[in-house]
Short mmCIF file of C-alpha atoms in Angstrom, two decimals:
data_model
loop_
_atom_site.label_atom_id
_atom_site.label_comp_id
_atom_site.label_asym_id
_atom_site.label_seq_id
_atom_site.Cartn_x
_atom_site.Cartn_y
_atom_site.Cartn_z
CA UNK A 1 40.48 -69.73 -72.71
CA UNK A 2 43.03 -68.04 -71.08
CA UNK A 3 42.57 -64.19 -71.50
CA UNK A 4 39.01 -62.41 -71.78
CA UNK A 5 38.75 -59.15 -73.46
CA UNK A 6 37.34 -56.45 -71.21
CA UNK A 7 34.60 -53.94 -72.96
CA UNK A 8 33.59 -50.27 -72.79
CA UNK A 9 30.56 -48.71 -71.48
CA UNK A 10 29.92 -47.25 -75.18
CA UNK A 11 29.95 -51.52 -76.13
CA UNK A 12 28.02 -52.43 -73.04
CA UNK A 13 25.12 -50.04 -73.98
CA UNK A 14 25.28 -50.76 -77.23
CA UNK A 15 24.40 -54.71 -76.55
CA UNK A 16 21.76 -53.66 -74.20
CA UNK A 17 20.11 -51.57 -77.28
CA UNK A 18 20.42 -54.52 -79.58
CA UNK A 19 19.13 -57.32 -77.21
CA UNK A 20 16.11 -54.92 -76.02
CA UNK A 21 15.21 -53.94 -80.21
CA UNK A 22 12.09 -55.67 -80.72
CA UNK A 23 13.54 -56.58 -84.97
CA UNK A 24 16.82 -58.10 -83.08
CA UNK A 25 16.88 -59.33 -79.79
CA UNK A 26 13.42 -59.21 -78.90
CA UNK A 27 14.37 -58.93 -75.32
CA UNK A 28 12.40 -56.70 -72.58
CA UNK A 29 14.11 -54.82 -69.83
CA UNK A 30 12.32 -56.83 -66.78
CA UNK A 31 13.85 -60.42 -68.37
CA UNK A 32 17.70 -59.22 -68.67
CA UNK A 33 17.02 -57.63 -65.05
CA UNK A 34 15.86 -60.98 -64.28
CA UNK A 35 18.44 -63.23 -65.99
CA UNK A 36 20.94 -60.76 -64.65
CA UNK A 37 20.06 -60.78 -60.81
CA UNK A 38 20.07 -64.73 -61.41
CA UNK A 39 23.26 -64.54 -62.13
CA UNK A 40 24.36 -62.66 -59.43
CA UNK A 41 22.39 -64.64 -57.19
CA UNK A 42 24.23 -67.61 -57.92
CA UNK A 43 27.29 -66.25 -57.27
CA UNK A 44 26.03 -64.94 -53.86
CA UNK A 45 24.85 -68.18 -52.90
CA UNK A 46 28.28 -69.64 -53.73
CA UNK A 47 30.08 -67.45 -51.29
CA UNK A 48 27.73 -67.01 -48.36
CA UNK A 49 28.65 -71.37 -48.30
CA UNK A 50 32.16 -70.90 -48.90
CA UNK A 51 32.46 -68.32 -46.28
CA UNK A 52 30.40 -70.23 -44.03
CA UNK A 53 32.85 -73.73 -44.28
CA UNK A 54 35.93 -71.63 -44.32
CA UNK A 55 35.33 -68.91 -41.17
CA UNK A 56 32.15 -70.30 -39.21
CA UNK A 57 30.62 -73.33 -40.04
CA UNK A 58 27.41 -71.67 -39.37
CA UNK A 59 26.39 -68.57 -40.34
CA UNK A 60 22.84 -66.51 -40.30
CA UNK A 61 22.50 -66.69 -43.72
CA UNK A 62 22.03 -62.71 -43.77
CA UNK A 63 22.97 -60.90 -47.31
CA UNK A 64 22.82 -57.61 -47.34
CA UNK A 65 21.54 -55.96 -50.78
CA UNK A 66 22.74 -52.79 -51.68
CA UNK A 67 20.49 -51.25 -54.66
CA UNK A 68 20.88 -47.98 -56.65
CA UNK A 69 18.43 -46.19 -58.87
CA UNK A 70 19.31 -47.48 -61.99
CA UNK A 71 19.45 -50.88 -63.71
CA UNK A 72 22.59 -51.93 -61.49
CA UNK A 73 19.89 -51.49 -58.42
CA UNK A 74 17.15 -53.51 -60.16
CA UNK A 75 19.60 -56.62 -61.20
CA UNK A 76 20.18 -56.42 -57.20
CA UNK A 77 16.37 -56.92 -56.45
CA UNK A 78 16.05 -59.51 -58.43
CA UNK A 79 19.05 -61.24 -56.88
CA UNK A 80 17.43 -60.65 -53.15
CA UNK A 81 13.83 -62.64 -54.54
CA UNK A 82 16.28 -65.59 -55.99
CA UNK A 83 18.38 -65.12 -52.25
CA UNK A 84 15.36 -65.59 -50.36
CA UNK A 85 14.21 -68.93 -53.10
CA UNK A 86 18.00 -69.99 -52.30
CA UNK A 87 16.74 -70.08 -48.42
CA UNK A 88 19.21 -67.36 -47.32
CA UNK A 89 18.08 -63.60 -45.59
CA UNK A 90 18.61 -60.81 -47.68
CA UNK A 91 17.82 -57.41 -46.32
CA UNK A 92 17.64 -54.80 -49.03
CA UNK A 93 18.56 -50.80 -48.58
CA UNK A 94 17.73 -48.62 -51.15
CA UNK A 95 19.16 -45.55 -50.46
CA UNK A 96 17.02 -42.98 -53.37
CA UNK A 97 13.69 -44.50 -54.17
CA UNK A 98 12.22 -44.81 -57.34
CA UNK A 99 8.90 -44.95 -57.98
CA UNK A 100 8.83 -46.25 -61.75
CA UNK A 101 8.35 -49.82 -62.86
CA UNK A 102 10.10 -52.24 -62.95
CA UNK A 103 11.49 -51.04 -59.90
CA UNK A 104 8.01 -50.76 -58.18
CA UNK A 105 7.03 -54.01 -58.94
CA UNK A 106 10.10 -55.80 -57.52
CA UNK A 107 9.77 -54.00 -54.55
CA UNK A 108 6.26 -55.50 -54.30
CA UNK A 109 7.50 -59.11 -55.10
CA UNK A 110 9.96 -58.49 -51.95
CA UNK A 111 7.66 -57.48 -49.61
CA UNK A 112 5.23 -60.38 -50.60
CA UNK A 113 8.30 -62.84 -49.72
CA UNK A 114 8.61 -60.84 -46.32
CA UNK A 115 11.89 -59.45 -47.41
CA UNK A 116 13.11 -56.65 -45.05
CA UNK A 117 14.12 -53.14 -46.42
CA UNK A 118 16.21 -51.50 -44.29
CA UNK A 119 17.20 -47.50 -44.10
CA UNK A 120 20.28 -46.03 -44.05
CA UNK A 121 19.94 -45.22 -40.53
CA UNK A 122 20.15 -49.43 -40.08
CA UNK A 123 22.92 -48.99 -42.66
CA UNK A 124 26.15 -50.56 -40.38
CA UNK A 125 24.21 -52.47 -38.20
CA UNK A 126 23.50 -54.39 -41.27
CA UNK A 127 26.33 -54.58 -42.70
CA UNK A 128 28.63 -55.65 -39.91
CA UNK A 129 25.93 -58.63 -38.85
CA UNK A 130 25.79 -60.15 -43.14
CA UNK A 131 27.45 -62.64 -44.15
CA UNK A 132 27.92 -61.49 -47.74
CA UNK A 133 26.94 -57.36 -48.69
CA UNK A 134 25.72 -57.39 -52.48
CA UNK A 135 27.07 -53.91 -54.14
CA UNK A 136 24.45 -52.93 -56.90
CA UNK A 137 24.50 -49.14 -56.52
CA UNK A 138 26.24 -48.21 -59.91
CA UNK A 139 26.53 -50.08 -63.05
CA UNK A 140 28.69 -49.17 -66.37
CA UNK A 141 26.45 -46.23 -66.63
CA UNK A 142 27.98 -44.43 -63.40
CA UNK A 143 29.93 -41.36 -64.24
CA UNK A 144 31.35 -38.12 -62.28
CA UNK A 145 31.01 -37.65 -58.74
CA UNK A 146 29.48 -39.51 -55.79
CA UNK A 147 26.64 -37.46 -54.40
CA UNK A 148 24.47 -37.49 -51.24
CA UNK A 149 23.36 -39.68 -49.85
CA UNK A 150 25.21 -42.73 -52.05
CA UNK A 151 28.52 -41.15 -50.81
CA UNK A 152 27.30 -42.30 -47.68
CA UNK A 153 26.69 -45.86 -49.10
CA UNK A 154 30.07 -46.18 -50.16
CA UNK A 155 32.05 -45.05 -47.27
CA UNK A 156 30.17 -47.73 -45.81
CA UNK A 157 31.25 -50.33 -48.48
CA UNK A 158 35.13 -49.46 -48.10
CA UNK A 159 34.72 -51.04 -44.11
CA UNK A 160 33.21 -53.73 -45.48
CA UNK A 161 34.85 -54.26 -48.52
CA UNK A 162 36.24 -57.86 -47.24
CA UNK A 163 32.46 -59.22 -47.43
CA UNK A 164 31.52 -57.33 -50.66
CA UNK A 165 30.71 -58.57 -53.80
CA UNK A 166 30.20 -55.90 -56.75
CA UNK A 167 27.84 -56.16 -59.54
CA UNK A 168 29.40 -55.60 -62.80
CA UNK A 169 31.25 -52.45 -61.52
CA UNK A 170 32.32 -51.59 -58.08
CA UNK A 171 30.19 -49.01 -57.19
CA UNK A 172 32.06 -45.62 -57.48
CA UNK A 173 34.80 -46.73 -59.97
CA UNK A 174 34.68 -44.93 -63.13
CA UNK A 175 34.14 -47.41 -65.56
CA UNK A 176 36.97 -46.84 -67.84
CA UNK A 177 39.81 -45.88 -65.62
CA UNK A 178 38.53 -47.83 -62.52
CA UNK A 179 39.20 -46.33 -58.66
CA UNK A 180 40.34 -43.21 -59.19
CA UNK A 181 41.72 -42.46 -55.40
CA UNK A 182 44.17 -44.48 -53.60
CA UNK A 183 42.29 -45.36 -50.51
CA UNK A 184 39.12 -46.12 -52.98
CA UNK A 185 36.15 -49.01 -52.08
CA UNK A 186 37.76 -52.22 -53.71
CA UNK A 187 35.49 -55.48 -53.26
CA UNK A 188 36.91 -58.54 -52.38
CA UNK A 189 34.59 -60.36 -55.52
CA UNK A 190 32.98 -58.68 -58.79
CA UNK A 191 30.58 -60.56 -61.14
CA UNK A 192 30.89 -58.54 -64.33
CA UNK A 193 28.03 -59.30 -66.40
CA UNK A 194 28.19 -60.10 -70.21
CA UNK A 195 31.52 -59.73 -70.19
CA UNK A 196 34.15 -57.62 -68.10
CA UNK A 197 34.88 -54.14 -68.18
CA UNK A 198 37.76 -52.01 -69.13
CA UNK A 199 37.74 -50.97 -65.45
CA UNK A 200 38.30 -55.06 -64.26
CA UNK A 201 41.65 -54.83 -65.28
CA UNK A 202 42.80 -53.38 -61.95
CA UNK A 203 41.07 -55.55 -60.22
CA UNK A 204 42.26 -58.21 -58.43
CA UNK A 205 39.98 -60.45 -56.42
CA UNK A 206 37.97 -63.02 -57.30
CA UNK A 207 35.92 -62.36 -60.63
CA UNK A 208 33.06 -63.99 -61.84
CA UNK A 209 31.23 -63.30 -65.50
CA UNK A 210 26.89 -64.13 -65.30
CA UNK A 211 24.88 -63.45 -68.34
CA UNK A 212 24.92 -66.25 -70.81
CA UNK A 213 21.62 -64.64 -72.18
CA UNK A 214 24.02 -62.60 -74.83
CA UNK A 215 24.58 -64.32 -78.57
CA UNK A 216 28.40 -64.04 -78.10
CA UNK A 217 29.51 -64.59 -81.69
CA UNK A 218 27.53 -61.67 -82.75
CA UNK A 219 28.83 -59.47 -80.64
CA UNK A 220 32.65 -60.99 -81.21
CA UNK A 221 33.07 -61.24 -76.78
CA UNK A 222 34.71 -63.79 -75.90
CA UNK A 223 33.82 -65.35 -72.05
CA UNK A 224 34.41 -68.20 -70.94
CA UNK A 225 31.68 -71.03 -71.63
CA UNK A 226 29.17 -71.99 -68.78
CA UNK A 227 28.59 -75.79 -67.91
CA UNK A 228 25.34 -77.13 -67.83
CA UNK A 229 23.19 -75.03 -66.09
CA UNK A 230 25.25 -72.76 -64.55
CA UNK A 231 24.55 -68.71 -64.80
CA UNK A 232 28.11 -67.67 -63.72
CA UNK A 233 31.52 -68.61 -63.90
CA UNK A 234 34.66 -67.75 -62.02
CA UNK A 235 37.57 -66.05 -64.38
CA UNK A 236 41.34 -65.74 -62.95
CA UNK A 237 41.98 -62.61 -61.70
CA UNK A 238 44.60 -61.90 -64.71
CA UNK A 239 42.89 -63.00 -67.31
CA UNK A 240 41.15 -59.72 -68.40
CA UNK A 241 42.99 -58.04 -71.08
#
């Protein structure tokens, strides 16, 4: 396949409704969270080693989880638990807690796995000594201004934007018309998940698609197909149309 079409954030909810209706997809919020933050897991895990063999050939292992309020935030909890599995260091920062499941609970699951969450006050330190900085703050959903204190947050990303991957949407982009200032946060990797955004198009590093949960034909997206058991899948950085 050589092109992949990119979707809106009116299509991307609209699969989310249909996989989570009990009479269609029969699908709970907690399992696409989880297949989700497998997904971007894997990808994680792929460039923390790549990074490793090309700069280093050792490296701590640290990843540094970035995790907003929303469902963006909770796909990047469950990708620090599969981290730590993966026998790498994720550190998490959370910038606005929430105190609602299933947020609650995967904060639990972290701290069980001794899984350090770190305040904004350790923000740089922890970025500048991780190998890899996962971006969940804002998904598809994201729209208007950045506010305190995530405006913060992304400042930060923009220094480290050479070590970031983004999860589905690069945190701060509008999700239609992508990076709306010239000097905007751009990641060096995205992992868009179920399919690409209308946003991707202007992007142009190294793009991955995770979420093979979603019965493509019904929903007429075309991705490209995963191998065996793979969750993600790299996509050339032109291909989104």
């Amino acid at each position: 396949m050589s092109t992949v079409r990119a979707i809106t954030a009116e299509a991307a909810a609209r699969v989310d409704v249909h996989l989570m209706d009990p009479e269609k997809g029969g699908f709970k919020l907690e399992q696409l969270m989880e297949l989700a933050g497998l997904s971007v897991a894997e990808t994680a895990f792929q460039l923390v080693h790549e990074r490793a063999t090309v700069e280093t050939g050792s490296r701590s292992g640290v990843v540094a989880v970035l995790c907003g309020p929303g469902n963006n935030g909770g796909d990047g909890l469950v990708a620090a638990r599969h981290l730590t599995h993966f026998g790498l260091k994720p550190v998490v920062l959370v910038p606005k807690r929430v105190e609602r499941e299933p947020f609650v609970g995967l904060m639990t699951q972290l701290r069980m796995l001794g899984v350090p969450s770190a305040t904004l006050d350790d923000m740089d330190l922890i970025l500048s000594d991780a190998v890899l900085v996962v971006d969940a703050v804002f998904g598809f959903s994201f729209k208007g201004q950045v506010r305190a204190p995530f405006d913060r947050v992304i400042k930060a990303l923009k220094s480290h934007e050479h070590k970031t991957l983004s999860v589905d949407v690069p945190s701060g982009w509008d999700v239609e018309k992508g990076s709306t200032t010239a000097d905007g946060f751009s990641p060096f990797a995205l992992i868009s998940l179920t399919a690409p955004k209308i946003c991707s198009r202007q992007f142009k590093g190294r793009h991955f698609i995770g979420g093979r949960f979603v019965p493509l034909d019904e929903f007429n997206i075309d991705v490209p197909m995963y191998a065996g058991t793979q969750q993600s899948v790299e996509i050339a950085n032109d291909s989104v149309v």
